[in-house]
Coordinates of C-alpha atoms and ligand atoms in Angstrom, one line a residue:
M1 CA -122.0 -116.5 -135.1
T2 CA -122.9 -118.5 -132.0
K3 CA -125.5 -121.2 -131.7
A4 CA -127.5 -118.9 -129.4
S5 CA -127.4 -116.0 -132.0
G6 CA -128.7 -118.6 -134.6
L7 CA -131.7 -119.2 -132.4
Y8 CA -132.1 -115.6 -131.2
P9 CA -130.6 -113.3 -133.9
G10 CA -128.6 -110.6 -132.2
F11 CA -127.8 -112.7 -129.1
I12 CA -124.4 -111.4 -127.7
S13 CA -121.8 -113.7 -126.4
L14 CA -119.4 -112.8 -123.5
E15 CA -116.6 -112.2 -125.9
E16 CA -118.8 -110.0 -128.1
S17 CA -120.0 -108.0 -125.1
L18 CA -116.4 -107.0 -124.4
E19 CA -116.1 -105.5 -127.9
L20 CA -119.3 -103.5 -127.9
S21 CA -119.0 -99.8 -128.6
E22 CA -119.7 -97.1 -126.0
G23 CA -122.9 -96.1 -128.0
Q24 CA -124.1 -99.7 -128.2
V25 CA -123.7 -100.2 -124.4
R26 CA -125.4 -96.9 -123.7
Q27 CA -128.4 -97.8 -125.8
M28 CA -128.8 -101.2 -124.3
Q29 CA -128.7 -99.8 -120.8
L30 CA -131.3 -97.2 -121.7
D31 CA -133.5 -99.8 -123.3
H32 CA -133.1 -102.7 -120.9
M33 CA -131.7 -101.5 -117.6
N34 CA -132.5 -98.6 -115.3
E35 CA -133.0 -95.9 -117.9
Y36 CA -132.9 -92.9 -115.6
R37 CA -130.0 -94.1 -113.5
T38 CA -128.0 -94.4 -116.8
K39 CA -129.2 -90.9 -117.8
L40 CA -128.1 -89.5 -114.4
G41 CA -124.6 -90.8 -114.8
L42 CA -124.3 -89.6 -118.4
E43 CA -125.7 -86.2 -117.7
G44 CA -123.5 -85.7 -114.7
G45 CA -120.5 -86.3 -116.9
L46 CA -119.2 -89.0 -114.7
T47 CA -120.0 -92.1 -116.8
F48 CA -117.2 -93.4 -119.0
D49 CA -116.5 -96.5 -121.0
I50 CA -113.9 -98.3 -118.9
K51 CA -112.1 -101.1 -120.6
R52 CA -109.6 -102.2 -118.0
A53 CA -108.7 -101.8 -114.4
E54 CA -105.5 -102.5 -112.5
G55 CA -104.1 -101.2 -109.2
C56 CA -105.4 -97.7 -108.8
Y57 CA -105.9 -97.0 -112.5
I58 CA -108.7 -97.6 -115.0
W59 CA -108.4 -97.2 -118.7
D60 CA -111.1 -95.9 -120.9
A61 CA -112.0 -96.8 -124.5
D62 CA -109.7 -94.1 -125.9
G63 CA -106.7 -95.5 -124.0
N64 CA -106.7 -92.7 -121.4
K65 CA -105.2 -93.8 -118.0
R66 CA -107.5 -92.6 -115.2
L67 CA -107.0 -92.4 -111.5
D68 CA -109.7 -94.2 -109.5
F69 CA -110.2 -92.3 -106.3
I70 CA -113.6 -93.7 -105.4
G71 CA -113.3 -97.4 -106.2
C72 CA -117.0 -98.1 -106.3
V73 CA -117.4 -96.3 -103.1
G74 CA -115.0 -98.3 -101.0
V75 CA -115.0 -101.7 -102.8
Y76 CA -111.5 -101.7 -104.3
L77 CA -109.2 -101.1 -101.3
L78 CA -106.7 -103.8 -102.3
G79 CA -106.5 -102.4 -105.9
H80 CA -108.3 -103.4 -109.0
N81 CA -107.9 -107.0 -109.9
N82 CA -105.5 -107.6 -107.0
P83 CA -103.3 -110.4 -108.3
F84 CA -103.3 -112.4 -105.1
V85 CA -107.1 -112.4 -104.7
V86 CA -107.7 -113.1 -108.4
E87 CA -105.1 -115.9 -108.6
N88 CA -106.5 -117.5 -105.4
V89 CA -110.0 -117.6 -106.9
R90 CA -108.6 -119.0 -110.2
K91 CA -106.8 -121.7 -108.2
Y92 CA -109.9 -122.6 -106.3
L93 CA -112.0 -122.8 -109.5
A94 CA -109.4 -125.0 -111.1
T95 CA -110.0 -127.6 -108.5
K96 CA -113.5 -128.1 -110.0
P97 CA -115.1 -127.5 -106.6
L98 CA -118.7 -127.8 -105.4
T99 CA -119.0 -124.1 -104.8
M100 CA -122.3 -124.2 -103.0
D101 CA -124.7 -126.8 -101.7
P102 CA -126.9 -126.6 -98.6
L103 CA -125.8 -129.9 -97.1
A104 CA -122.2 -130.5 -98.3
L105 CA -119.5 -129.4 -95.9
K106 CA -118.0 -126.0 -96.8
P107 CA -114.2 -126.1 -96.4
V108 CA -113.4 -122.6 -97.6
T109 CA -116.3 -120.9 -95.8
A110 CA -115.4 -122.8 -92.6
A111 CA -111.8 -121.6 -92.9
F112 CA -112.9 -118.0 -93.5
A113 CA -115.1 -118.1 -90.4
H114 CA -112.3 -119.7 -88.4
N115 CA -109.9 -116.9 -89.6
M116 CA -112.4 -114.2 -88.8
A117 CA -112.7 -115.6 -85.2
L118 CA -108.9 -115.2 -84.9
V119 CA -109.0 -111.5 -86.0
T120 CA -112.1 -110.7 -83.8
P121 CA -111.7 -113.2 -80.9
E122 CA -114.8 -111.9 -79.2
L123 CA -117.0 -112.3 -82.2
T124 CA -116.7 -115.9 -83.3
R125 CA -119.8 -116.6 -85.5
T126 CA -119.9 -115.7 -89.2
I127 CA -122.7 -115.6 -91.7
I128 CA -121.5 -114.9 -95.2
N129 CA -123.5 -114.2 -98.3
G130 CA -122.9 -113.9 -102.0
G131 CA -124.7 -110.6 -101.9
G132 CA -124.4 -107.0 -101.0
G133 CA -124.1 -104.9 -97.9
A134 CA -127.9 -104.6 -97.5
E135 CA -128.1 -108.4 -97.2
A136 CA -125.6 -108.3 -94.3
V137 CA -127.7 -105.6 -92.6
E138 CA -130.8 -107.7 -93.1
A139 CA -129.0 -110.6 -91.5
A140 CA -128.0 -108.5 -88.5
L141 CA -131.5 -107.0 -88.0
K142 CA -133.2 -110.3 -88.3
L143 CA -130.8 -112.0 -85.9
V144 CA -131.5 -109.4 -83.2
R145 CA -135.2 -109.5 -83.8
I146 CA -135.3 -113.3 -83.4
A147 CA -133.1 -113.2 -80.3
A148 CA -135.2 -110.5 -78.7
G149 CA -138.4 -112.3 -79.8
R150 CA -137.4 -115.3 -77.7
K151 CA -136.1 -113.4 -74.7
H152 CA -138.0 -110.1 -74.6
P153 CA -141.1 -110.4 -76.8
E154 CA -142.3 -107.0 -75.5
R155 CA -139.4 -105.3 -77.1
K156 CA -140.1 -104.1 -80.6
R157 CA -137.9 -101.2 -81.7
I158 CA -134.6 -100.8 -83.5
V159 CA -132.9 -97.4 -83.0
S160 CA -130.8 -96.1 -85.8
T161 CA -129.3 -92.7 -86.7
L162 CA -130.5 -89.9 -88.8
N163 CA -128.6 -89.4 -92.0
S164 CA -127.5 -93.1 -91.9
F165 CA -127.4 -95.4 -94.9
H166 CA -127.7 -99.2 -94.5
G167 CA -128.8 -100.3 -98.0
K168 CA -132.0 -100.4 -100.0
T169 CA -133.6 -103.7 -99.3
L170 CA -136.8 -103.4 -97.2
G171 CA -135.3 -104.1 -93.8
A172 CA -132.1 -102.1 -94.5
V173 CA -134.0 -99.1 -96.0
S174 CA -136.3 -99.1 -92.9
A175 CA -133.2 -98.8 -90.7
G176 CA -131.7 -96.0 -92.8
G177 CA -132.1 -92.5 -91.5
K178 CA -132.9 -90.8 -94.7
D179 CA -136.6 -90.3 -95.7
V180 CA -135.8 -90.0 -99.3
W181 CA -135.1 -93.7 -99.7
R182 CA -138.3 -94.6 -97.9
R183 CA -140.7 -92.9 -100.3
W184 CA -143.5 -94.9 -101.8
Q185 CA -143.0 -98.1 -100.0
P186 CA -144.4 -99.7 -96.9
V187 CA -141.5 -99.9 -94.6
I188 CA -140.9 -102.2 -91.6
S189 CA -142.3 -100.4 -88.6
D190 CA -140.8 -99.9 -85.2
H191 CA -137.7 -98.0 -86.3
T192 CA -136.7 -94.8 -84.5
Y193 CA -134.1 -92.4 -85.8
I194 CA -131.9 -90.2 -83.6
P195 CA -129.1 -87.8 -84.3
Y196 CA -125.7 -89.5 -84.9
G197 CA -123.2 -88.7 -82.2
D198 CA -125.8 -87.8 -79.6
L199 CA -125.4 -90.0 -76.5
D200 CA -128.3 -88.4 -74.6
A201 CA -130.7 -89.3 -77.4
V202 CA -129.5 -92.9 -77.2
E203 CA -130.2 -93.1 -73.5
E204 CA -133.6 -91.3 -73.9
E205 CA -134.7 -94.1 -76.3
F206 CA -133.2 -97.0 -74.3
R207 CA -134.9 -95.7 -71.1
K208 CA -138.3 -96.4 -72.7
G209 CA -137.5 -100.2 -72.2
D210 CA -138.7 -101.4 -75.6
V211 CA -135.5 -101.2 -77.7
I212 CA -134.1 -104.4 -79.2
A213 CA -131.0 -103.0 -80.9
F214 CA -129.0 -99.9 -81.9
I215 CA -127.5 -99.8 -85.3
A216 CA -125.1 -97.3 -86.7
E217 CA -122.2 -96.9 -89.2
T218 CA -118.8 -96.7 -87.6
I219 CA -118.3 -93.6 -89.8
Q220 CA -121.4 -92.5 -91.8
G221 CA -120.4 -93.0 -95.4
E222 CA -123.3 -92.1 -97.7
G223 CA -124.3 -89.4 -95.2
G224 CA -121.1 -87.5 -96.1
V225 CA -118.2 -89.1 -94.3
V226 CA -119.4 -88.1 -90.8
V227 CA -117.1 -89.1 -87.9
P228 CA -118.8 -89.1 -84.5
P229 CA -117.3 -87.6 -81.3
E230 CA -114.6 -89.8 -79.8
D231 CA -116.7 -90.8 -76.8
Y232 CA -119.8 -91.7 -78.8
F233 CA -119.4 -95.4 -79.5
P234 CA -117.7 -96.3 -76.2
G235 CA -120.7 -94.5 -74.6
V236 CA -123.2 -96.4 -76.8
R237 CA -121.5 -99.7 -75.7
K238 CA -121.9 -98.8 -72.1
L239 CA -125.6 -97.9 -72.5
C240 CA -126.3 -101.0 -74.5
D241 CA -124.8 -103.1 -71.7
E242 CA -126.8 -101.1 -69.1
Y243 CA -130.1 -101.5 -70.9
G244 CA -129.5 -104.9 -72.5
V245 CA -129.7 -103.6 -76.0
Y246 CA -127.8 -105.2 -78.9
M247 CA -125.2 -103.1 -80.6
I248 CA -124.8 -103.4 -84.3
M249 CA -122.0 -101.6 -86.2
D250 CA -122.4 -101.3 -89.9
E251 CA -119.0 -101.6 -91.4
V252 CA -120.0 -102.3 -95.0
Q253 CA -118.2 -99.1 -96.1
A254 CA -115.8 -98.3 -93.2
G255 CA -114.6 -101.9 -92.5
S256 CA -112.1 -104.1 -94.3
C257 CA -109.1 -101.8 -93.5
R258 CA -110.7 -98.7 -95.2
T259 CA -110.2 -96.6 -92.1
G260 CA -106.8 -98.0 -91.0
Y261 CA -108.1 -100.9 -88.9
V262 CA -109.0 -104.3 -90.2
W263 CA -112.5 -103.7 -88.7
A264 CA -113.4 -100.1 -88.2
H265 CA -114.6 -100.5 -84.6
Q266 CA -111.1 -101.6 -83.6
Y267 CA -110.1 -97.9 -83.7
Y268 CA -111.8 -97.9 -80.3
E269 CA -109.6 -99.9 -77.9
G270 CA -111.5 -102.7 -76.2
L271 CA -114.8 -101.8 -77.9
V272 CA -116.7 -104.9 -79.1
P273 CA -120.1 -104.6 -80.8
D274 CA -122.5 -107.6 -80.6
I275 CA -122.6 -107.7 -84.4
F276 CA -120.8 -106.0 -87.2
T277 CA -121.5 -106.1 -90.9
F278 CA -118.9 -106.4 -93.7
A279 CA -119.1 -106.2 -97.5
K280 CA -117.5 -104.0 -100.1
G281 CA -113.7 -104.0 -99.2
I282 CA -113.6 -107.7 -98.3
S283 CA -114.7 -108.5 -101.9
D284 CA -112.2 -106.2 -103.6
G285 CA -114.8 -106.3 -106.4
V286 CA -113.8 -109.8 -107.5
L287 CA -117.2 -111.3 -106.6
P288 CA -120.0 -110.0 -104.4
V289 CA -119.5 -110.9 -100.8
S290 CA -121.0 -109.7 -97.6
G291 CA -121.7 -110.9 -94.1
I292 CA -121.9 -110.4 -90.4
Q293 CA -119.7 -111.3 -87.5
V294 CA -121.5 -112.1 -84.3
K295 CA -120.8 -112.7 -80.6
D296 CA -121.3 -116.4 -80.0
S297 CA -123.7 -115.8 -77.1
V298 CA -125.9 -113.4 -79.2
Y299 CA -125.8 -115.8 -82.2
R300 CA -127.0 -118.6 -79.9
E301 CA -129.9 -116.5 -78.6
A302 CA -131.2 -116.4 -82.1
Y303 CA -130.1 -119.6 -83.8
G304 CA -128.9 -121.8 -81.0
S305 CA -131.5 -124.6 -81.4
Y306 CA -132.8 -127.1 -84.0
D307 CA -136.0 -125.3 -84.4
S308 CA -134.2 -122.1 -85.4
A309 CA -131.6 -123.7 -87.6
M310 CA -133.4 -123.0 -90.8
M311 CA -134.8 -119.5 -89.9
H312 CA -132.1 -117.6 -91.8
T313 CA -130.8 -119.6 -94.8
A314 CA -130.3 -118.7 -98.5
T315 CA -129.0 -120.4 -101.6
Y316 CA -125.8 -118.4 -101.6
Q317 CA -125.4 -118.3 -97.9
D318 CA -122.0 -119.6 -96.7
N319 CA -121.0 -120.5 -100.3
N320 CA -117.4 -121.4 -100.8
I321 CA -116.7 -119.2 -103.8
S322 CA -117.6 -116.0 -102.1
A323 CA -115.7 -117.2 -99.1
A324 CA -112.7 -117.8 -101.3
V325 CA -112.7 -114.2 -102.2
A326 CA -113.2 -113.0 -98.6
L327 CA -110.6 -115.4 -97.2
S328 CA -108.0 -114.2 -99.8
S329 CA -108.7 -110.5 -99.2
L330 CA -108.4 -111.0 -95.4
Q331 CA -105.1 -112.9 -95.9
Y332 CA -103.8 -110.2 -98.1
M333 CA -104.8 -107.5 -95.6
I334 CA -103.0 -109.3 -92.8
E335 CA -99.9 -110.3 -94.7
H336 CA -99.4 -106.8 -96.2
D337 CA -100.4 -104.8 -93.1
V338 CA -102.9 -103.0 -95.2
A339 CA -104.4 -101.4 -92.1
G340 CA -101.0 -99.9 -91.1
H341 CA -100.4 -98.7 -94.7
V342 CA -103.7 -97.0 -94.8
R343 CA -103.0 -95.3 -91.4
R344 CA -99.6 -94.0 -92.5
M345 CA -100.5 -92.9 -96.0
G346 CA -103.9 -91.5 -94.8
K347 CA -102.1 -89.3 -92.4
L348 CA -99.8 -87.9 -95.0
F349 CA -102.6 -87.4 -97.4
F350 CA -104.8 -85.6 -94.8
E351 CA -101.9 -83.2 -94.1
K352 CA -101.6 -82.4 -97.8
L353 CA -105.3 -82.0 -98.2
E354 CA -105.4 -79.6 -95.2
R355 CA -102.9 -77.4 -97.1
V356 CA -105.2 -77.3 -100.1
R357 CA -108.1 -76.4 -97.8
E358 CA -106.1 -73.5 -96.3
R359 CA -105.6 -72.1 -99.9
F360 CA -109.4 -72.1 -100.5
P361 CA -111.0 -71.5 -97.1
D362 CA -114.2 -70.2 -98.5
I363 CA -114.7 -73.1 -100.9
L364 CA -113.3 -76.0 -99.0
A365 CA -114.8 -75.9 -95.5
E366 CA -113.5 -79.2 -94.1
V367 CA -111.4 -82.3 -94.7
R368 CA -112.8 -85.2 -92.7
G369 CA -112.8 -88.9 -92.3
R370 CA -110.3 -91.5 -91.3
G371 CA -107.6 -93.4 -93.2
F372 CA -108.7 -93.8 -96.9
M373 CA -112.3 -92.8 -96.2
I374 CA -112.1 -89.1 -96.9
G375 CA -114.8 -86.4 -97.3
L376 CA -114.1 -82.9 -98.6
K377 CA -116.9 -80.5 -97.4
F378 CA -117.5 -77.9 -100.1
G379 CA -119.0 -74.4 -99.5
R380 CA -120.5 -72.8 -96.5
D381 CA -124.0 -72.6 -95.2
G382 CA -125.3 -75.4 -97.3
E383 CA -124.1 -73.7 -100.5
G384 CA -121.6 -76.4 -101.4
A385 CA -123.5 -78.9 -103.5
G386 CA -123.0 -77.0 -106.8
Y387 CA -119.2 -76.8 -106.1
A388 CA -118.7 -80.5 -105.2
N389 CA -120.6 -81.9 -108.2
R390 CA -118.9 -79.5 -110.7
V391 CA -115.5 -80.2 -109.2
A392 CA -116.1 -83.9 -109.5
A393 CA -117.1 -83.6 -113.1
I394 CA -114.1 -81.4 -114.1
M395 CA -111.7 -83.7 -112.3
A396 CA -113.0 -86.7 -114.2
Q397 CA -113.4 -85.1 -117.6
K398 CA -110.3 -82.9 -117.7
H399 CA -107.9 -84.5 -115.3
F400 CA -108.9 -88.1 -115.4
V401 CA -109.4 -88.4 -111.7
H402 CA -112.5 -90.1 -110.5
T403 CA -114.3 -89.2 -107.2
M404 CA -118.0 -88.9 -106.3
T405 CA -120.2 -86.8 -104.1
S406 CA -122.1 -88.4 -101.3
T407 CA -125.6 -89.7 -102.1
N408 CA -127.1 -88.2 -99.0
D409 CA -125.1 -85.0 -98.9
D410 CA -123.8 -83.6 -102.2
T411 CA -121.8 -80.9 -100.6
I412 CA -119.3 -83.7 -99.8
L413 CA -116.8 -84.9 -102.3
R414 CA -115.7 -88.4 -101.4
C415 CA -112.2 -89.6 -102.0
Y416 CA -111.6 -93.3 -101.4
P417 CA -108.2 -94.2 -102.8
N418 CA -106.8 -97.7 -102.7
I419 CA -103.5 -99.2 -101.5
A420 CA -101.9 -99.2 -105.0
T421 CA -102.0 -95.4 -105.0
T422 CA -98.4 -93.9 -104.8
E423 CA -97.4 -90.5 -103.5
E424 CA -97.2 -89.3 -107.1
D425 CA -100.8 -90.4 -107.6
F426 CA -101.8 -88.5 -104.5
D427 CA -100.1 -85.5 -106.1
W428 CA -102.0 -86.1 -109.4
F429 CA -105.2 -86.0 -107.4
L430 CA -104.2 -82.8 -105.5
D431 CA -103.2 -81.0 -108.7
A432 CA -106.5 -82.1 -110.3
L433 CA -108.5 -80.9 -107.2
T434 CA -106.7 -77.6 -107.1
S435 CA -107.2 -76.7 -110.7
S436 CA -110.8 -77.9 -110.8
I437 CA -111.6 -75.8 -107.8
R438 CA -109.9 -72.8 -109.5
E439 CA -112.0 -73.5 -112.6
V440 CA -115.3 -73.6 -110.7
V441 CA -114.5 -70.6 -108.6
G442 CA -113.3 -68.7 -111.7
A443 CA -116.5 -69.4 -113.5
E444 CA -118.4 -68.2 -110.4
E445 CA -116.4 -64.9 -110.4
V446 CA -117.2 -64.4 -114.1
L447 CA -120.9 -65.0 -113.4
A448 CA -120.8 -62.6 -110.4
S449 CA -119.2 -59.7 -112.3
Ligands
LIG501 C1 -122.8 -98.5 -94.4 C2 -123.5 -99.2 -95.5 N1 -124.3 -100.2 -95.2 C3 -125.0 -100.9 -96.2 C4 -124.8 -100.5 -97.5 C5 -125.5 -101.3 -98.6 O1 -124.7 -102.0 -99.3 P1 -125.1 -102.6 -100.8 O2 -125.3 -101.4 -101.6 O3 -124.0 -103.5 -101.2 O4 -126.4 -103.3 -100.6 C6 -123.9 -99.5 -97.9 C7 -123.7 -99.1 -99.3 O5 -123.2 -98.1 -99.6 C8 -123.3 -98.8 -96.8 O6 -122.5 -97.8 -97.1

């Protein structure tokens, strides 16, 4: 019994929480957390009691080894509990540091910002948060609004893309191009949504003369792993320059080596956005971390004076412990050429997936994405949602392989492996995919006959 449980009978310590049964956890989530989100996971057959995670594997309460092919939708690129990142954080905590303080100097954060400037020499200002991707998007949107407010107060609008996802805080959800996430709430006005990949639509909006910034994901993730035409982002950059509009690339999901480049926009030679966001992969799930990387000139337009110095601060902003995680992940990525590994393995894997697609041309319509950000498009003519969800459930339940459909397009099965995945693991995934498709299609045939 702990002292706390003496005062509040039933109080659970950290150690005890790790020993709770599946049923106990389920009940506590239903009683005290988001009940219907918990139910959705349980009813979809994709919620399991995971006890341990290492590399590309997770182990459930029955001791089954499972292959994690989604990694919290792109968080775990460096493998679960990457030893280098975890050990670095331990080392840092062992120094009994002052992890956060508004006025103390911040050595780890300063070093991270310095390192980032080496990797992206044309974007040399960093804001880092101990938060999620939406917080990074907020920081970017707010920065451009403040910069424009000083320079072009007549400009009001942010242009973003239909089917995009930028998070669910108020500013981020206002930028996102999916109505469903903007139900019931007053959103921030002055947002315009245009089709992703359509350069003419970009110019049409910019021509109106009141646009502050354009924001888009380098590859749309939640929207279903949508890769834009090759000339899209270079074209957007040109238009942004021509019309004096800020260009924000949201790399919360596609960044951090996920697509085979340390930062996803680096796929386009010479392309430099004014701001890009980062989160997910840079944390490797060790601690929440997110942030933005900004061109110095743009940063100064917003925060380059004493009177604006406190306009965007937060308790966890620029804290050393989140920076310790981000710095360690970045170092690991560079020292292990993670981007190169993702490009090489991704190519191999895409080739193998294409062969599976050829075997089921009526079921698997497309294999798309870049690097380790892969979307499998199921079905034709909008008929694929049923397939993708059922395939995901069978893969997890019978073959112990975990994937997930896209939140904004459930005809897309998302596969986000991590760098610990071996060729045998890829084959495990391919076998699971093939027999799960057979099972779903077989059931369909029985139903049809
Ligand atoms: C491109 C993009 N931006 C922002 C977010 C929001 O990140 P978070 O859920 O950590 O707030 C996500 C999350 O999936 C994302 O994919």
